[in-house]
Coordinates of C-alpha atoms in Angstrom, one line a residue:
Chain A
N1 CA 160.0 251.7 83.1
A2 CA 163.2 252.0 80.9
G3 CA 164.5 249.0 83.3
V4 CA 168.3 248.2 81.6
T5 CA 169.6 250.8 79.4
Q6 CA 173.0 249.9 77.7
T7 CA 174.9 253.1 75.8
P8 CA 175.7 252.9 72.9
K9 CA 173.8 250.3 71.0
F10 CA 176.9 250.1 67.9
R11 CA 180.6 250.9 68.0
V12 CA 183.1 250.2 65.6
L13 CA 186.7 250.9 67.1
K14 CA 190.0 250.5 65.7
T15 CA 192.8 248.3 67.1
G16 CA 194.6 250.2 70.3
Q17 CA 191.3 252.9 70.9
S18 CA 189.6 252.8 74.5
M19 CA 185.9 253.5 75.1
T20 CA 183.2 253.2 77.7
L21 CA 180.3 251.3 77.4
L22 CA 177.4 253.0 80.0
C23 CA 174.6 250.3 81.9
A24 CA 172.3 252.5 83.3
Q25 CA 169.5 250.5 85.4
D26 CA 165.9 252.4 87.2
M27 CA 165.1 248.9 89.3
N28 CA 167.4 249.8 92.8
H29 CA 168.9 246.3 92.2
E30 CA 171.9 245.5 94.1
Y31 CA 174.0 243.5 91.5
M32 CA 174.8 244.3 87.9
Y33 CA 176.8 242.4 85.3
W34 CA 178.6 242.2 82.7
Y35 CA 178.7 239.7 79.7
R36 CA 180.0 239.1 76.7
Q37 CA 178.1 236.9 73.7
D38 CA 179.9 235.3 71.0
P39 CA 178.5 232.2 68.4
G40 CA 178.4 229.3 69.8
M41 CA 180.2 230.1 73.4
G42 CA 176.9 231.5 75.1
L43 CA 177.3 234.3 77.5
R44 CA 180.1 234.7 79.1
L45 CA 180.9 236.6 82.4
I46 CA 183.4 239.4 82.3
H47 CA 182.8 241.5 85.8
Y48 CA 180.1 241.9 88.1
S49 CA 179.7 244.1 91.1
V50 CA 177.1 243.4 94.0
G51 CA 176.7 246.8 95.6
E52 CA 177.6 250.7 94.8
G53 CA 181.2 250.4 94.9
T54 CA 182.5 247.4 94.6
T55 CA 183.2 245.0 91.6
A56 CA 184.8 241.4 90.9
K57 CA 186.0 239.7 88.2
G58 CA 184.6 236.8 85.9
E59 CA 185.7 234.3 83.6
V60 CA 187.2 236.5 81.2
P61 CA 188.0 239.7 82.4
D62 CA 191.2 240.5 81.0
G63 CA 191.4 243.4 79.5
Y64 CA 188.5 245.1 80.6
N65 CA 187.7 247.4 83.6
V66 CA 184.9 248.5 85.7
S67 CA 183.1 250.7 88.0
R68 CA 180.0 251.3 90.1
L69 CA 180.4 254.7 91.3
K70 CA 176.5 255.0 91.6
K71 CA 174.4 251.8 92.4
Q72 CA 172.3 252.4 89.2
N73 CA 175.2 252.7 86.9
F74 CA 177.9 249.9 85.7
L75 CA 180.6 251.0 83.2
L76 CA 182.6 248.7 81.3
G77 CA 185.9 250.1 80.0
L78 CA 188.2 248.9 77.1
E79 CA 191.6 250.8 77.4
S80 CA 193.4 249.2 74.3
A81 CA 190.6 247.2 72.2
A82 CA 191.9 244.6 70.5
P83 CA 190.3 242.8 67.8
S84 CA 189.5 239.7 70.1
Q85 CA 187.1 241.7 71.8
T86 CA 184.7 242.6 68.5
S87 CA 182.0 240.7 70.6
V88 CA 178.0 241.7 71.5
Y89 CA 178.3 242.8 75.2
F90 CA 175.0 242.9 77.7
C91 CA 174.6 244.7 80.9
A92 CA 172.3 242.8 83.4
S93 CA 171.0 243.7 87.0
S94 CA 169.3 241.7 89.9
Y95 CA 168.3 241.6 93.2
P96 CA 170.6 239.5 95.9
P97 CA 169.2 236.2 95.9
S98 CA 165.9 236.1 97.5
T99 CA 165.2 237.6 94.0
T100 CA 167.6 236.6 91.6
E101 CA 166.0 237.2 88.3
A102 CA 168.3 239.1 86.2
F103 CA 167.4 242.0 83.7
F104 CA 168.9 242.1 80.2
G105 CA 169.8 245.4 78.2
Q106 CA 169.3 245.2 74.8
G107 CA 173.3 244.3 73.9
T108 CA 175.9 246.5 72.6
R109 CA 177.3 245.3 69.1
L110 CA 181.0 246.1 69.2
T111 CA 183.4 245.6 65.9
V112 CA 186.9 246.3 66.3
V113 CA 189.1 246.6 63.4
Chain B
G1 CA 183.7 228.2 89.6
E2 CA 180.1 227.2 88.1
N3 CA 180.6 225.3 84.6
V4 CA 177.3 224.5 83.0
E5 CA 176.6 222.5 79.6
Q6 CA 173.8 222.5 77.7
H7 CA 172.6 220.5 74.5
P8 CA 171.8 220.1 72.1
S9 CA 173.4 223.1 69.9
T10 CA 170.7 223.2 67.5
L11 CA 167.1 222.2 67.4
S12 CA 164.2 221.8 64.6
V13 CA 161.2 220.6 65.4
Q14 CA 157.7 220.5 63.3
E15 CA 155.1 222.8 64.6
G16 CA 152.9 221.3 67.3
D17 CA 155.8 218.6 68.3
S18 CA 157.6 219.1 71.7
A19 CA 161.4 219.8 72.2
V20 CA 163.5 219.3 74.9
I21 CA 167.1 221.0 76.0
K22 CA 168.9 219.6 79.1
C23 CA 171.9 221.0 81.0
T24 CA 174.0 219.9 83.5
Y25 CA 175.9 221.8 86.3
S26 CA 179.3 221.5 88.2
D27 CA 178.6 223.4 91.5
S28 CA 177.0 221.6 94.1
A29 CA 176.4 225.1 95.6
S30 CA 174.2 226.4 92.9
N31 CA 170.5 226.6 93.7
Y32 CA 168.7 228.6 91.4
F33 CA 168.5 227.3 87.6
P34 CA 166.3 230.0 85.3
W35 CA 166.0 229.6 81.5
Y36 CA 165.9 232.5 79.2
K37 CA 165.1 233.2 76.0
Q38 CA 167.1 235.5 73.2
E39 CA 165.2 236.6 70.3
L40 CA 167.2 238.0 67.1
G41 CA 169.1 241.3 67.9
K42 CA 167.4 241.7 71.5
G43 CA 168.5 240.7 75.3
P44 CA 167.7 237.5 76.4
Q45 CA 164.0 237.4 78.4
L46 CA 163.7 235.6 81.4
I47 CA 160.7 232.6 80.9
I48 CA 161.1 230.2 83.7
D49 CA 163.3 229.4 86.7
I50 CA 163.7 227.0 89.7
R51 CA 164.9 226.9 92.8
S52 CA 166.8 223.7 94.4
N53 CA 164.3 222.7 96.4
V54 CA 161.3 222.0 94.0
G55 CA 161.7 219.3 91.5
E56 CA 159.6 220.6 88.5
K57 CA 157.9 223.9 87.7
K58 CA 155.2 224.1 85.2
D59 CA 154.2 227.6 83.6
Q60 CA 151.3 226.5 80.8
R61 CA 153.4 224.8 78.0
I62 CA 157.1 225.4 79.7
A63 CA 157.9 223.2 82.7
V64 CA 161.5 223.0 83.4
T65 CA 162.8 219.9 85.9
L66 CA 165.6 220.0 88.1
N67 CA 167.9 216.5 89.0
K68 CA 170.1 217.6 91.9
T69 CA 171.7 214.5 93.0
A70 CA 172.5 214.1 89.0
K71 CA 173.1 218.0 89.0
H72 CA 171.1 218.3 85.9
F73 CA 168.1 220.6 84.6
S74 CA 166.0 220.6 81.7
L75 CA 163.7 222.6 79.8
H76 CA 160.2 221.2 78.1
I77 CA 158.6 223.4 75.7
T78 CA 155.0 221.3 74.6
E79 CA 152.7 222.1 71.4
T80 CA 155.5 224.2 69.9
Q81 CA 154.5 227.0 68.0
P82 CA 156.6 229.5 65.0
E83 CA 157.4 232.0 67.8
D84 CA 159.2 229.7 69.8
S85 CA 161.7 229.9 67.3
A86 CA 164.5 231.4 69.3
V87 CA 168.4 231.0 71.3
Y88 CA 167.0 229.6 75.0
F89 CA 169.9 229.9 77.5
C90 CA 170.3 227.8 80.8
A91 CA 172.2 229.3 83.9
G92 CA 173.2 228.4 87.4
Y93 CA 173.3 230.6 90.1
S94 CA 175.6 230.3 93.5
G95 CA 174.8 232.4 96.3
S96 CA 178.1 231.7 97.4
A97 CA 180.0 233.0 94.1
R98 CA 177.2 235.1 93.7
Q99 CA 177.5 234.1 89.7
L100 CA 175.0 233.7 87.1
T101 CA 176.8 231.2 85.0
F102 CA 175.0 230.5 81.5
G103 CA 175.0 227.2 79.2
S104 CA 176.2 227.9 75.6
G105 CA 172.5 227.9 74.3
T106 CA 170.4 226.2 72.1
Q107 CA 169.5 227.2 68.3
L108 CA 165.7 226.0 68.4
T109 CA 163.8 226.6 65.3
V110 CA 159.9 225.2 64.7
L111 CA 159.1 224.2 61.4
P112 CA 155.2 224.9 59.8

């Protein structure tokens, strides 16, 4: 049982480059989330999805785009990376409110130079 | 939207002592409050949660209390052990907003 898998685990980008982070879950969860974790600031929600084909903005969406074309996958895109996007990114998935435990991936450490 | 504040940001206790971490939330519609433990280099993992119709929940050495009137909830760890050292996050979930909002985290260090 893989749970939530994030790809890649580490990445270094140059300012202005683009990349896509992939999150895959095998638990048939409806909800998926992308968070960024910065020292002293906890986990801040970037974008989330409550079902296939739907996406919504979280607390810090600027500079990011997402897509949920398949239920099991949630993609986070950076079109033009900036040093301020240096962070650890976590994906999570869960069922709707009746069972709300969120399962997290192992994280992607992104450095923008 | 929901705002979750967590205190303290760092906490050191002697092995065997108790640790308490406190959180407050702003959205009265929030009805689910999980606590996550994050070990170095790993993703957060759920350790205990509480729903708004319950005031207290225990699981071995871990307990969570919820005061809906005051909008605060707390994590209590008794008989702490070195393996309890980690970062702990509280969170609040609003069914209407469908967002899980996290506090800023507490670095717990259990000293042998």
